[in-house]
Amino acid sequence: MRQTCLAILTSELGLNYARSLWEKISRIVEVDDVAFDGVLLPEKAGDVEQCAFRVVVIATGGTEHGVLKIVDKSSYTVLIAHRYYNSLAAALESISLLSARHIGFELRISSSEEDIAESINKAIRAYKGVLKLRSARLGLIGGVSEWLIYSRVDRELVEERIGARLIEIPMEELIESYREVGDVDTGVVMHSARSISVLIENVKNSLRLYYAVKKLINKYGLNAVSIKCFDLIKEIGVTACLALSILNTEGFPASCEGDVPLLISMSLGTWATGKPVFMGNVTYVDDGGVLLAHCTAPLIGPYELLTHFESGLSTGIRVEYPIGEKATLFRVSPDLTKIRLGVGVIEGVDWSSMLCRTQVRVKLENPLKILREPMGNHYALVLGDHYEDLYMASKNLDLAMDLV
């Protein structure tokens, strides 16, 4: 069976249009490792090979029978309709029968050729993100922080529900790796910072820890990592904040405090959207939104190097998130059966020295649900409206949707 496929469905009368449409969108579509079924007439749709995940662009009307045939050859189908050539009319007739027969599908509606291409890219990226998560090796260095009394998950459940493997690594191994790292160049990190309120030695040691973590990532073949970071402060006086900031900026999911459910959330978010993810404590909720704060964040905007909040030691990062931009808040439940998801807008916030250094307020539709139906203290945040990406990925993982 093929893994990822793409097809264009057209009537005979619309064949020239469909070919022209494919010629235009093929320049934008990211088709690496994607099997292209071709521009197909309805009678040929049943001849395609069986495929685990197929995106089907309904180019024109008169393709209803073709939709039924090609869906039958697909384990999971995303149908993309658009506003011209009776595309949506054909899609609605088709999905009405699919729904009546309880056959699964996803429908996306696009307004332009560029939008069609983007819908294809999003769908394929989300599915590839799920595939990566299912085969991922998730590193857990030092175990889980004692205060995470709810946000815990057994390695057996991770393998059973998600497919990923949890690789446990002793904290002593990270400390030994850290001590083996020599002098490091702080140039890029310090030159790019808007301001620096810590000693250069703090930054050097934080970067040494980054290279120590990278060494373990390579040694164990990890795809994501979580660190019981407060133990590092006690043992070597260095925080993992900067190391995790750089890793997440590089697109490598990295969470604090040994929070594995949040690491799974961040991994899903990073791989399904292609964007770096912020992990934050919920520090305040009202009926207008939620305030998240943490001393580490992907370096997606202007940033300052400060000390770590609780300890006053080492290096913490204050990243400025862009006010007015959309952002997606989400979290997978510790039993790995549900994802909580909400799209909001970044709002301005009066920065406080009594909170972790990066502080982000997000206006949400139903923020009080975070208090009334709690799901732990950490949430993940990614810039942009990624509802469709995460919805599609979550459906592939059989995660129930819970909106905020």
Coordinates of N, CA and C in Angstrom, one line a residue, residues 52-210:
A52 N -2.8 4.8 2.1 CA -3.1 5.1 3.5 C -3.7 6.5 3.7
F53 N -3.2 7.5 3.0 CA -3.6 8.8 3.1 C -3.7 9.5 1.7
R54 N -4.8 9.9 1.3 CA -4.9 10.5 0.0 C -5.6 11.8 0.0
V55 N -5.1 12.8 -0.7 CA -5.7 14.1 -0.9 C -6.3 14.1 -2.3
V56 N -7.5 14.5 -2.4 CA -8.2 14.5 -3.6 C -8.8 15.9 -3.9
V57 N -8.3 16.5 -5.0 CA -8.8 17.8 -5.4 C -10.0 17.6 -6.4
I58 N -11.2 18.0 -6.0 CA -12.3 17.9 -6.9 C -12.3 19.1 -7.8
A59 N -11.7 19.0 -9.0 CA -11.5 20.1 -9.8 C -12.8 20.6 -10.5
T60 N -13.7 19.7 -10.8 CA -14.9 20.1 -11.5 C -16.1 19.4 -11.0
G61 N -17.3 19.8 -11.4 CA -18.5 19.0 -11.2 C -18.5 17.7 -12.0
G62 N -19.5 16.9 -11.8 CA -19.6 15.7 -12.6 C -18.6 14.6 -12.2
T63 N -18.1 14.7 -11.0 CA -17.1 13.8 -10.5 C -17.5 12.9 -9.4
E64 N -18.8 13.0 -9.1 CA -19.3 12.3 -7.9 C -19.0 10.8 -7.8
H65 N -19.2 10.1 -8.9 CA -18.9 8.7 -8.9 C -17.4 8.4 -8.7
G66 N -16.6 9.3 -9.3 CA -15.1 9.2 -9.1 C -14.7 9.4 -7.6
V67 N -15.4 10.3 -6.9 CA -15.1 10.5 -5.5 C -15.4 9.2 -4.7
L68 N -16.5 8.6 -5.0 CA -16.8 7.3 -4.3 C -15.8 6.3 -4.5
K69 N -15.4 6.1 -5.8 CA -14.4 5.1 -6.2 C -13.0 5.3 -5.5
I70 N -12.6 6.6 -5.5 CA -11.2 6.9 -5.0 C -11.2 6.8 -3.5
V71 N -12.3 7.2 -2.8 CA -12.4 7.1 -1.4 C -12.3 5.6 -1.0
D72 N -12.9 4.8 -1.8 CA -12.9 3.3 -1.5 C -11.5 2.8 -1.5
K73 N -10.6 3.5 -2.2 CA -9.2 3.0 -2.3 C -8.2 3.8 -1.4
S74 N -8.8 4.4 -0.4 CA -8.0 5.3 0.5 C -8.4 4.9 2.0
S75 N -7.5 4.8 2.8 CA -7.7 4.5 4.3 C -8.2 5.8 4.9
Y76 N -7.7 7.0 4.5 CA -8.1 8.3 5.0 C -8.0 9.2 3.8
T77 N -9.1 10.0 3.7 CA -9.2 10.8 2.5 C -9.5 12.3 2.9
V78 N -8.8 13.2 2.3 CA -9.1 14.6 2.4 C -9.5 15.1 1.1
L79 N -10.8 15.6 1.0 CA -11.3 16.1 -0.2 C -11.2 17.7 -0.2
I80 N -10.7 18.2 -1.3 CA -10.5 19.7 -1.4 C -11.4 20.2 -2.6
A81 N -12.4 21.0 -2.2 CA -13.3 21.6 -3.2 C -12.9 23.1 -3.3
H82 N -13.4 23.8 -4.4 CA -13.1 25.2 -4.6 C -14.4 25.9 -5.1
R83 N -14.3 27.1 -5.4 CA -15.5 27.9 -5.7 C -15.9 27.9 -7.2
Y84 N -15.1 27.3 -8.0 CA -15.4 27.4 -9.5 C -15.7 26.0 -10.0
Y85 N -16.3 26.0 -11.3 CA -16.5 24.8 -12.1 C -17.4 23.7 -11.3
N86 N -18.3 24.2 -10.5 CA -19.2 23.3 -9.7 C -18.5 22.3 -8.9
S87 N -17.3 22.7 -8.4 CA -16.5 21.8 -7.6 C -17.2 21.5 -6.3
L88 N -17.7 22.5 -5.6 CA -18.3 22.3 -4.3 C -19.6 21.5 -4.4
A89 N -20.3 21.8 -5.5 CA -21.6 21.1 -5.7 C -21.3 19.6 -5.8
A90 N -20.3 19.2 -6.5 CA -19.9 17.7 -6.6 C -19.5 17.2 -5.3
A91 N -18.8 18.0 -4.6 CA -18.3 17.6 -3.3 C -19.4 17.3 -2.3
L92 N -20.4 18.3 -2.3 CA -21.6 18.1 -1.4 C -22.4 16.9 -1.7
E93 N -22.6 16.7 -3.0 CA -23.4 15.5 -3.4 C -22.6 14.2 -2.9
S94 N -21.3 14.2 -3.1 CA -20.5 13.0 -2.8 C -20.5 12.8 -1.2
I95 N -20.2 13.8 -0.5 CA -20.0 13.6 1.0 C -21.4 13.3 1.6
S96 N -22.5 13.7 1.0 CA -23.8 13.4 1.6 C -24.0 11.9 1.6
L97 N -23.6 11.2 0.5 CA -23.7 9.8 0.5 C -22.6 9.1 1.4
L98 N -21.4 9.7 1.4 CA -20.4 9.1 2.2 C -20.8 9.2 3.7
S99 N -21.4 10.3 4.1 CA -21.9 10.5 5.5 C -23.0 9.5 5.8
A100 N -23.9 9.3 4.8 CA -25.0 8.4 5.0 C -24.5 6.9 5.2
R101 N -23.4 6.6 4.6 CA -22.8 5.3 4.7 C -21.8 5.2 5.8
H102 N -21.6 6.3 6.5 CA -20.7 6.3 7.7 C -19.3 6.0 7.2
I103 N -18.9 6.6 6.1 CA -17.6 6.5 5.5 C -16.8 7.8 5.9
G104 N -15.7 7.6 6.5 CA -14.9 8.8 6.9 C -14.3 9.6 5.8
F105 N -14.2 10.9 6.0 CA -13.5 11.8 5.1 C -13.3 13.1 5.8
E106 N -12.5 14.0 5.2 CA -12.4 15.4 5.6 C -12.6 16.3 4.3
L107 N -13.4 17.3 4.5 CA -13.6 18.3 3.4 C -13.0 19.6 3.7
R108 N -12.2 20.1 2.8 CA -11.6 21.5 2.9 C -12.1 22.3 1.7
I109 N -12.4 23.5 1.9 CA -12.9 24.4 0.8 C -11.9 25.5 0.6
S110 N -11.4 25.7 -0.6 CA -10.4 26.7 -1.0 C -11.0 27.7 -1.9
S111 N -10.4 28.9 -1.8 CA -11.0 30.1 -2.5 C -10.1 30.4 -3.8
S112 N -8.9 29.9 -3.9 CA -8.1 30.2 -5.0 C -7.1 29.1 -5.3
E113 N -6.4 29.2 -6.4 CA -5.4 28.2 -6.7 C -4.3 28.1 -5.6
E114 N -3.9 29.3 -5.1 CA -2.9 29.3 -4.1 C -3.4 28.6 -2.8
D115 N -4.7 28.9 -2.5 CA -5.3 28.3 -1.4 C -5.5 26.8 -1.5
I116 N -5.8 26.3 -2.7 CA -5.8 24.8 -2.9 C -4.5 24.2 -2.6
A117 N -3.4 24.8 -3.2 CA -2.0 24.3 -2.9 C -1.7 24.3 -1.4
E118 N -2.1 25.4 -0.7 CA -1.8 25.5 0.7 C -2.6 24.4 1.5
S119 N -3.8 24.1 1.0 CA -4.6 23.1 1.7 C -4.0 21.7 1.5
I120 N -3.5 21.5 0.3 CA -2.8 20.2 0.0 C -1.6 20.1 0.9
N121 N -0.8 21.2 1.0 CA 0.5 21.1 1.8 C 0.2 20.9 3.3
K122 N -0.9 21.6 3.8 CA -1.2 21.4 5.2 C -1.7 20.0 5.5
A123 N -2.5 19.5 4.6 CA -3.0 18.1 4.8 C -1.9 17.1 4.9
I124 N -1.0 17.2 3.9 CA 0.2 16.3 3.8 C 1.1 16.4 5.0
R125 N 1.4 17.7 5.3 CA 2.3 18.0 6.4 C 1.7 17.4 7.7
A126 N 0.4 17.6 8.0 CA -0.2 17.1 9.2 C -0.1 15.6 9.2
Y127 N -0.3 14.9 8.1 CA -0.3 13.4 8.1 C 1.1 13.0 8.3
K128 N 2.1 13.6 7.7 CA 3.5 13.2 7.9 C 3.9 13.5 9.3
G129 N 3.3 14.5 10.0 CA 3.6 14.8 11.4 C 3.2 13.6 12.2
V130 N 2.0 13.1 11.9 CA 1.5 11.9 12.7 C 2.4 10.7 12.5
L131 N 2.8 10.5 11.2 CA 3.7 9.3 11.0 C 5.0 9.5 11.8
K132 N 5.5 10.7 11.8 CA 6.8 10.9 12.6 C 6.5 10.7 14.1
L133 N 5.4 11.1 14.6 CA 5.1 10.9 16.0 C 5.0 9.4 16.3
R134 N 4.3 8.7 15.4 CA 4.1 7.3 15.7 C 5.4 6.5 15.8
S135 N 6.4 7.0 15.1 CA 7.7 6.2 15.1 C 8.8 7.0 15.9
A136 N 8.4 8.0 16.7 CA 9.3 8.8 17.4 C 9.9 8.1 18.6
R137 N 11.2 8.6 18.9 CA 11.9 8.2 20.1 C 11.9 9.4 21.0
L138 N 11.1 9.4 22.1 CA 11.0 10.6 23.0 C 11.9 10.4 24.2
G139 N 12.9 11.3 24.3 CA 13.8 11.2 25.4 C 13.3 11.8 26.7
L140 N 13.4 11.1 27.8 CA 13.0 11.6 29.1 C 14.3 11.6 30.0
I141 N 14.9 12.8 30.2 CA 16.1 12.8 31.0 C 15.9 13.2 32.4
G142 N 16.2 12.3 33.3 CA 16.0 12.5 34.7 C 14.7 12.2 35.3
G143 N 13.7 11.8 34.5 CA 12.4 11.5 35.0 C 11.4 12.6 35.0
V144 N 10.4 12.5 35.8 CA 9.3 13.5 35.8 C 9.4 14.3 37.1
S145 N 9.2 15.6 37.0 CA 9.2 16.5 38.2 C 8.1 16.1 39.2
E146 N 8.5 16.1 40.5 CA 7.6 15.6 41.5 C 6.2 16.3 41.6
W147 N 6.2 17.6 41.2 CA 5.0 18.3 41.3 C 4.0 18.0 40.2
L148 N 4.4 17.3 39.2 CA 3.5 16.9 38.1 C 2.7 15.6 38.5
I149 N 1.8 15.8 39.4 CA 1.0 14.7 40.0 C -0.1 14.2 39.0
Y150 N -0.4 15.0 38.0 CA -1.4 14.6 37.1 C -0.8 14.4 35.7
S151 N 0.1 15.2 35.3 CA 0.7 15.2 34.0 C 1.8 14.1 33.8
R152 N 1.3 12.8 33.9 CA 2.2 11.7 33.9 C 1.6 10.6 32.9
V153 N 2.4 9.8 32.3 CA 1.9 8.8 31.4 C 2.9 7.7 31.4
D154 N 2.4 6.4 31.4 CA 3.3 5.2 31.3 C 3.8 5.0 29.9
R155 N 5.1 4.5 29.8 CA 5.6 4.3 28.5 C 4.8 3.3 27.7
E156 N 4.2 2.3 28.4 CA 3.3 1.3 27.7 C 2.1 2.0 27.1
L157 N 1.5 3.0 27.7 CA 0.4 3.7 27.2 C 0.8 4.5 26.0
V158 N 2.0 5.2 26.1 CA 2.5 5.9 24.9 C 2.7 5.1 23.7
E159 N 3.2 3.9 23.9 CA 3.4 3.0 22.7 C 2.1 2.5 22.2
E160 N 1.2 2.2 23.1 CA -0.1 1.6 22.8 C -1.0 2.6 22.0
R161 N -1.1 3.9 22.6 CA -2.0 4.9 22.0 C -1.4 5.7 20.9
I162 N -0.1 6.0 21.0 CA 0.6 6.8 20.0 C 1.5 6.1 19.1
G163 N 2.2 5.1 19.6 CA 3.2 4.4 18.8 C 4.6 4.8 19.1
A164 N 4.8 5.9 19.8 CA 6.1 6.4 20.0 C 6.8 5.6 21.2
R165 N 8.1 5.7 21.2 CA 8.8 5.0 22.3 C 9.4 6.0 23.3
L166 N 9.3 5.8 24.6 CA 9.8 6.6 25.6 C 11.2 6.1 26.0
I167 N 12.2 6.9 25.8 CA 13.6 6.5 26.2 C 14.0 7.2 27.4
E168 N 14.2 6.5 28.5 CA 14.6 7.1 29.8 C 16.1 7.1 29.9
I169 N 16.6 8.3 30.3 CA 18.0 8.6 30.4 C 18.3 9.2 31.7
P170 N 19.3 8.6 32.5 CA 19.6 9.1 33.8 C 20.1 10.6 33.7
M171 N 19.8 11.4 34.7 CA 20.3 12.8 34.8 C 21.8 12.8 34.8
E172 N 22.4 11.8 35.5 CA 23.8 11.7 35.7 C 24.5 11.7 34.3
E173 N 23.9 11.1 33.3 CA 24.5 11.0 32.0 C 24.5 12.4 31.3
L174 N 23.5 13.2 31.5 CA 23.5 14.5 31.0 C 24.5 15.4 31.7
I175 N 24.7 15.3 33.0 CA 25.6 16.1 33.7 C 27.1 15.7 33.3
E176 N 27.3 14.4 33.1 CA 28.6 13.9 32.6 C 28.9 14.5 31.2
S177 N 27.9 14.5 30.4 CA 28.0 15.0 29.0 C 28.3 16.5 29.1
Y178 N 27.6 17.2 30.0 CA 27.9 18.7 30.2 C 29.3 19.0 30.6
R179 N 29.8 18.2 31.5 CA 31.2 18.4 32.0 C 32.2 18.1 30.9
E180 N 31.9 17.4 29.9 CA 32.8 17.0 28.8 C 32.9 18.1 27.8
V181 N 31.9 19.1 27.8 CA 31.9 20.1 26.8 C 32.8 21.2 27.2
G182 N 33.7 21.6 26.2 CA 34.7 22.7 26.5 C 34.1 24.1 26.3
D183 N 34.9 25.0 26.0 CA 34.5 26.4 25.8 C 33.7 26.5 24.6
V184 N 32.7 27.4 24.6 CA 31.8 27.5 23.5 C 31.7 29.0 23.1
D185 N 31.3 29.2 21.8 CA 31.1 30.5 21.3 C 29.7 31.1 21.6
T186 N 29.6 32.2 22.2 CA 28.3 32.8 22.6 C 27.9 33.8 21.6
G187 N 28.7 34.0 20.6 CA 28.5 35.2 19.6 C 27.1 35.3 19.1
V188 N 26.6 34.3 18.4 CA 25.3 34.4 17.8 C 24.1 34.7 18.8
V189 N 24.1 33.9 19.9 CA 23.0 34.1 20.8 C 23.1 35.5 21.5
M190 N 24.3 35.9 21.8 CA 24.4 37.2 22.5 C 24.2 38.4 21.6
H191 N 24.7 38.3 20.4 CA 24.6 39.4 19.4 C 23.2 39.6 18.9
S192 N 22.4 38.5 18.9 CA 21.0 38.6 18.5 C 20.1 39.0 19.6
A193 N 20.5 39.0 20.8 CA 19.6 39.4 21.9 C 19.4 40.9 21.9
R194 N 18.2 41.3 22.3 CA 17.9 42.8 22.4 C 18.6 43.4 23.6
S195 N 18.7 42.6 24.7 CA 19.4 43.1 25.9 C 19.9 41.8 26.6
I196 N 20.9 42.0 27.4 CA 21.5 40.9 28.2 C 21.7 41.4 29.7
S197 N 21.1 40.7 30.6 CA 21.1 41.0 32.0 C 21.8 39.9 32.8
V198 N 22.6 39.1 32.2 CA 23.3 38.0 32.9 C 24.8 38.1 32.5
L199 N 25.6 37.4 33.3 CA 27.0 37.3 33.0 C 27.3 36.4 31.7
I200 N 28.3 36.7 31.0 CA 28.7 35.9 29.9 C 28.9 34.5 30.3
E201 N 29.4 34.3 31.5 CA 29.6 32.9 32.0 C 28.3 32.1 32.1
N202 N 27.3 32.8 32.5 CA 25.9 32.1 32.5 C 25.5 31.6 31.1
V203 N 25.7 32.5 30.1 CA 25.3 32.1 28.8 C 26.2 31.0 28.3
K204 N 27.5 31.1 28.5 CA 28.4 30.0 28.1 C 28.0 28.6 28.7
N205 N 27.7 28.6 30.0 CA 27.3 27.4 30.6 C 26.0 26.8 30.1
S206 N 25.1 27.8 29.8 CA 23.8 27.4 29.2 C 24.0 26.8 27.8
L207 N 24.9 27.3 27.1 CA 25.2 26.8 25.7 C 25.9 25.4 25.8
R208 N 26.8 25.3 26.9 CA 27.4 24.0 27.1 C 26.4 22.9 27.3
L209 N 25.4 23.3 28.1 CA 24.3 22.3 28.3 C 23.5 22.0 27.0
Y210 N 23.3 23.0 26.2 CA 22.7 22.7 24.9 C 23.5 21.7 24.1

